[in-house]
XYZ file of C-alpha atoms in Angstrom:
296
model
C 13.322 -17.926 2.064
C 9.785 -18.597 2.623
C 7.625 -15.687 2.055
C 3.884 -15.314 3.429
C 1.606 -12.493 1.812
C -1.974 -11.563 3.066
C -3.702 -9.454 0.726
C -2.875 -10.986 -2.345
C -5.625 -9.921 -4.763
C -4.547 -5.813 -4.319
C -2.410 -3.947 -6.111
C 0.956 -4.037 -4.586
C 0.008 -8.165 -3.557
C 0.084 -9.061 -6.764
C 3.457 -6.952 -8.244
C 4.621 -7.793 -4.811
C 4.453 -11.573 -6.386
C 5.315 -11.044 -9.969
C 8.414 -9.133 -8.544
C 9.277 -12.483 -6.470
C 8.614 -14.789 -9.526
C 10.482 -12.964 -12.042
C 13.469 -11.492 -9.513
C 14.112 -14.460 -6.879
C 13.954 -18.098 -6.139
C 12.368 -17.401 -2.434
C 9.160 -19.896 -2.109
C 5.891 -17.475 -2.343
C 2.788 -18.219 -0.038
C -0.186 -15.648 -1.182
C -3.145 -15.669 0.531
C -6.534 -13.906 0.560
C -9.953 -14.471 1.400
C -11.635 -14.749 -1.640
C -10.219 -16.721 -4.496
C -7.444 -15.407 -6.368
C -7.672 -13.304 -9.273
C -4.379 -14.311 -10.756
C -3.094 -17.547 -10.641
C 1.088 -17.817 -11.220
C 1.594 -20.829 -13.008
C 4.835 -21.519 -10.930
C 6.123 -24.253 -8.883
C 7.402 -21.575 -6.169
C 3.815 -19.984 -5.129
C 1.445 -21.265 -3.419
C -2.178 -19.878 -2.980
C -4.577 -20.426 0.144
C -7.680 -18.909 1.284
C -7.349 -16.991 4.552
C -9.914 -15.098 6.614
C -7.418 -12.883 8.549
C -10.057 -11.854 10.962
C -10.108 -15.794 12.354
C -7.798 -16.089 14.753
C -7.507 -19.628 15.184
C -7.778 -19.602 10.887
C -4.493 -17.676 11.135
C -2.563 -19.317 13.690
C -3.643 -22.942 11.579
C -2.037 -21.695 8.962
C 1.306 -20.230 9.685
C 1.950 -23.289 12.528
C 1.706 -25.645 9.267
C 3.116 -23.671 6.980
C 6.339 -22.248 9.054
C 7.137 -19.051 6.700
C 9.949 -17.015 7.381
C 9.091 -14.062 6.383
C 5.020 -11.868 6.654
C 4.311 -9.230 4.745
C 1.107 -7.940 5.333
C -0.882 -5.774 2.768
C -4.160 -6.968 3.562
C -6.338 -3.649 5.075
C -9.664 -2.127 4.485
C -7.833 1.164 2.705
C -10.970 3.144 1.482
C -11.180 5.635 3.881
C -14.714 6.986 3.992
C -15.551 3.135 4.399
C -13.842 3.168 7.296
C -15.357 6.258 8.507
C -18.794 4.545 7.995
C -17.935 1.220 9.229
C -15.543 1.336 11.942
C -16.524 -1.606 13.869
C -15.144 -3.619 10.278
C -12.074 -1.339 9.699
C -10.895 -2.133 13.278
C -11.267 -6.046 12.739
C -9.643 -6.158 9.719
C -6.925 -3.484 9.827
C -5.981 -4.047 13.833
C -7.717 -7.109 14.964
C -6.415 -9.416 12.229
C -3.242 -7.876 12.613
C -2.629 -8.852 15.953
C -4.038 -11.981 15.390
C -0.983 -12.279 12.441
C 1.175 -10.865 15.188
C 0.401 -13.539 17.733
C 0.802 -16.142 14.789
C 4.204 -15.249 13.723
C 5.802 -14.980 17.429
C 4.744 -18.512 17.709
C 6.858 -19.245 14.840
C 9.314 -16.810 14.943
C 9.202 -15.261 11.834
C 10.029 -11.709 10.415
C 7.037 -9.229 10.315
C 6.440 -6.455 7.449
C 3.583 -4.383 7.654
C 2.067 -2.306 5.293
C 1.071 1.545 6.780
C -0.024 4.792 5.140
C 0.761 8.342 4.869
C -2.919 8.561 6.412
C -0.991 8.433 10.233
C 0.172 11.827 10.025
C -2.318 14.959 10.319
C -0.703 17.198 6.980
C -0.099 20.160 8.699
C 3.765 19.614 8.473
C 4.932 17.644 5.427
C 6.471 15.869 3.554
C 7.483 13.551 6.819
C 10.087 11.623 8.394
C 10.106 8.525 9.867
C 10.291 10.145 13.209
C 7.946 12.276 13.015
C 5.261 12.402 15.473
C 1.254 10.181 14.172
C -1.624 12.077 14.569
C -4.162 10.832 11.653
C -7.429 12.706 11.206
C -9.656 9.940 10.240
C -10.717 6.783 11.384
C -8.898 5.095 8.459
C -5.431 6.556 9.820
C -6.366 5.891 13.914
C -6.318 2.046 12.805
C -3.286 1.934 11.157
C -1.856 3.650 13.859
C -3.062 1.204 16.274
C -2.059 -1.982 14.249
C 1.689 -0.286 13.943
C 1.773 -0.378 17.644
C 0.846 -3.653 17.589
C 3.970 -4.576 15.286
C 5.974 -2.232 17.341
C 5.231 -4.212 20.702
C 5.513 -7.582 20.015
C 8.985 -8.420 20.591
C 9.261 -9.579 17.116
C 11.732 -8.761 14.398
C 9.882 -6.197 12.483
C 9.356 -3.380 9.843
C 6.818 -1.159 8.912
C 7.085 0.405 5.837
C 4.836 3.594 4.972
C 3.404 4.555 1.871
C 1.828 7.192 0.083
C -0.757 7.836 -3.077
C -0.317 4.208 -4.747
C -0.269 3.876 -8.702
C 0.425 1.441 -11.324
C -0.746 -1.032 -13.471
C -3.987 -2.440 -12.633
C -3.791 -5.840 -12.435
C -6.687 -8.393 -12.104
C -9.625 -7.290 -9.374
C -7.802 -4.434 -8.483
C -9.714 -1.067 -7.929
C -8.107 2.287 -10.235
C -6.110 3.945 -8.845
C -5.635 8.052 -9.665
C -3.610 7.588 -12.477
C -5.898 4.938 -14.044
C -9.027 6.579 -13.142
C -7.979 10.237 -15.066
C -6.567 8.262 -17.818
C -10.314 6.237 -18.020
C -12.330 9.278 -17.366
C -10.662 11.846 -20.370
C -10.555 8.670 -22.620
C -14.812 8.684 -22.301
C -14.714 12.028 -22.332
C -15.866 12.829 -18.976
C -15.048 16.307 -16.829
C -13.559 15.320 -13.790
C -13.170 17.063 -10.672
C -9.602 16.707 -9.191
C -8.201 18.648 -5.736
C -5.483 21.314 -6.205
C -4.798 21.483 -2.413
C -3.721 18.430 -1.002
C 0.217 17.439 -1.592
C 1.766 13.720 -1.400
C 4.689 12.123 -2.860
C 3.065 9.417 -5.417
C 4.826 6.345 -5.020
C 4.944 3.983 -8.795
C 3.393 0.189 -7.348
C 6.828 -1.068 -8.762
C 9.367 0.915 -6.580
C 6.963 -0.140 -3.096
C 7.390 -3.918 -4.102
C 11.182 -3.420 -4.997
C 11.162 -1.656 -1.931
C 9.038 -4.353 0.593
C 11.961 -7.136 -1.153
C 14.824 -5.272 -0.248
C 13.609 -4.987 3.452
C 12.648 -8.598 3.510
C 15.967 -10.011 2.019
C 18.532 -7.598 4.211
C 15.428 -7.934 7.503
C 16.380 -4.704 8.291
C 14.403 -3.504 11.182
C 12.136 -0.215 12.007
C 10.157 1.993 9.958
C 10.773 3.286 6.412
C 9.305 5.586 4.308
C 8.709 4.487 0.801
C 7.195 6.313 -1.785
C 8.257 9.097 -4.530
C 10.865 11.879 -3.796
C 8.738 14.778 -5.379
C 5.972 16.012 -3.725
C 3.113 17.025 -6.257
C -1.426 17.503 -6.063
C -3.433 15.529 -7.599
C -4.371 18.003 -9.946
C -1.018 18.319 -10.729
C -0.402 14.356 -11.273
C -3.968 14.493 -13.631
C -2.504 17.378 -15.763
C 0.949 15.307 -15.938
C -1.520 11.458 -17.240
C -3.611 14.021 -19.539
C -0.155 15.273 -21.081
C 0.901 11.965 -21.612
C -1.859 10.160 -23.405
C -2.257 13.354 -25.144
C -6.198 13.898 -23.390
C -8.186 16.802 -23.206
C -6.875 18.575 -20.577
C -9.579 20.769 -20.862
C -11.838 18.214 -19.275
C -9.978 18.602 -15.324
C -11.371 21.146 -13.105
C -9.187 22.276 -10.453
C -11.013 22.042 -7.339
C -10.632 22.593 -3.551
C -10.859 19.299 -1.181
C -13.966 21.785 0.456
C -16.155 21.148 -2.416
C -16.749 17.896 -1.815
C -18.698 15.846 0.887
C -16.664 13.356 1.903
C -17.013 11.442 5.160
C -13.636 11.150 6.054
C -11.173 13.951 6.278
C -7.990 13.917 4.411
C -4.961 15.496 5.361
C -3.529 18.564 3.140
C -0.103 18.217 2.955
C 1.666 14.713 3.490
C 3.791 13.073 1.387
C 7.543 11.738 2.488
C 11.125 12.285 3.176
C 12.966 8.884 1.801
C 16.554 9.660 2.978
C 16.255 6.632 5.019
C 15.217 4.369 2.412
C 17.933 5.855 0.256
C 21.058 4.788 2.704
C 19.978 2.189 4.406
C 18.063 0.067 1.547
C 19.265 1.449 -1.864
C 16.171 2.201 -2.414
C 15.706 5.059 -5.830
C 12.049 6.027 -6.878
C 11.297 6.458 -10.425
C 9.961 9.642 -11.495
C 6.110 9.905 -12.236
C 6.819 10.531 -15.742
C 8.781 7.598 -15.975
C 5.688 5.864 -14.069
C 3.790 6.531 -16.581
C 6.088 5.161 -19.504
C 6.795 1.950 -17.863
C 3.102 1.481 -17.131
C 2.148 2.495 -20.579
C 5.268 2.692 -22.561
């Protein structure tokens, strides 16, 4: 199987890829718009620059390369930046994903795309595929839009939700929560963490095992992917701080009130992965053993 990747200098991209390397012999296409920050020494994957906001850059590309399969990570995922800038976050998280839409009907292929916890509101979680979207920030509104998109096309498709990404960061990547405590107590900094939010935190790892097992069975529809336990961030600092044996005296519990943000989050998401579980195979690690295999 050829296997196209936009987004490949972020943090599930580039697992995403080791994970195909290591696990498969499927023929890897990663592309991105600036240069990559890891190059794979391997005869199988094949790097390009790609402006997914070009249109005609995009439909170039997969007309000459034919893949079979799209998985789509590329977004603009920092939400207050989204908030701020919402002309950008449309064009890159809807526009250039109808744009890849248009691109792979041409050529028939199978369409994953990449979607958030951020789509529901958190008044009613952990949630379930069926559940009804209503996001609360800009941030959440496009990826809502840009999963209608997928939805509509006629394609063969799946869209496959996260929540609260961690894991190893790789090359260019930003930290993540679990990086950022464990960076923060080792300078000996007081951070500031939120006791009242809850999501399921889902290891980088189990998402990439999880986008493979879609793309190689093309089952069809939405899944939830994540962790199966739902936990704060507080909670998930205190658990990093146990682990590397850091002051825990340096995290102060706070309330999501105290600070100015300007994008709201919603309380209480997080996932139900029964879904994922029967139809896929799929089994989270736990966060504890998240931390090992990062670390151990």
């Amino acid at each position: 199987m050829k296997i196209f990747i936009t987004g490949a200098n972020g943090l599930l991209a580039q697992h995403l890829i080791n994970l195909l390397v290591n696990t498969t012999d499927h023929e890897i296409i990663a592309t991105s718009k600036r240069e990559p920050h890891i190059v794979l020494q391997n005869s199988r994957v094949h790097y390009f620059n790609l402006d997914i906001t070009d249109g005609l850059e995009v439909d170039r590309l997969l007309q000459k390369l034919q893949p079979d399969t799209i998985i789509h990570c590329a977004a603009l995922t920092q939400v207050d930046e989204c908030e701020l800038e919402p002309i950008k976050a449309w064009e890159i998280n809807v526009t250039a994903t109808r744009f890849l839409v248009d691109a792979a009907k041409q050529i028939n292929a199978f369409f994953i795309f990449l979607s958030t916890d951020f789509v529901f509101d958190g008044q009613s979680g952990p949630y379930k595929e069926t559940d009804l979207v209503s996001p609360v920030n800009y941030y959440g509104s496009t990826k809502v839009a840009a999963e209608k998109a997928v939805e509509e096309s006629g394609l063969q498709y799946a869209i496959v939700r996260t929540c609260l990404l961690y894991g190893v960061v790789l090359n260019g990547t930003r930290n993540n929560i679990i990086t950022w405590v464990k960076e923060n107590l080792e300078q000996g900094k007081t951070i500031r963490v939120v006791n009242d939010q809850s999501r399921t935190p889902t290891y980088v790892n189990d998402l990439a095992m999880g986008v493979l097992l879609i793309a190689e069975k093309k089952v069809e529809g939405i899944f939830h992917i994540s962790g199966n336990k739902e936990v704060s961030p507080y909670q998930m600092a205190i658990q990093t701080a146990h682990y590397f044996k850091l002051p825990i005296s340096l995290i102060e519990k706070v309330g999501d009130a105290s600070f100015t943000q300007a994008a709201k989050r919603p309380p209480v998401t997080g996932f139900i992965i029964k879904k994922a579980e029967a139809v896929l195979g799929f089994k989270p690690i736990s966060l504890e053993d998240g931390l090992k295999s990062m670390y151990g």
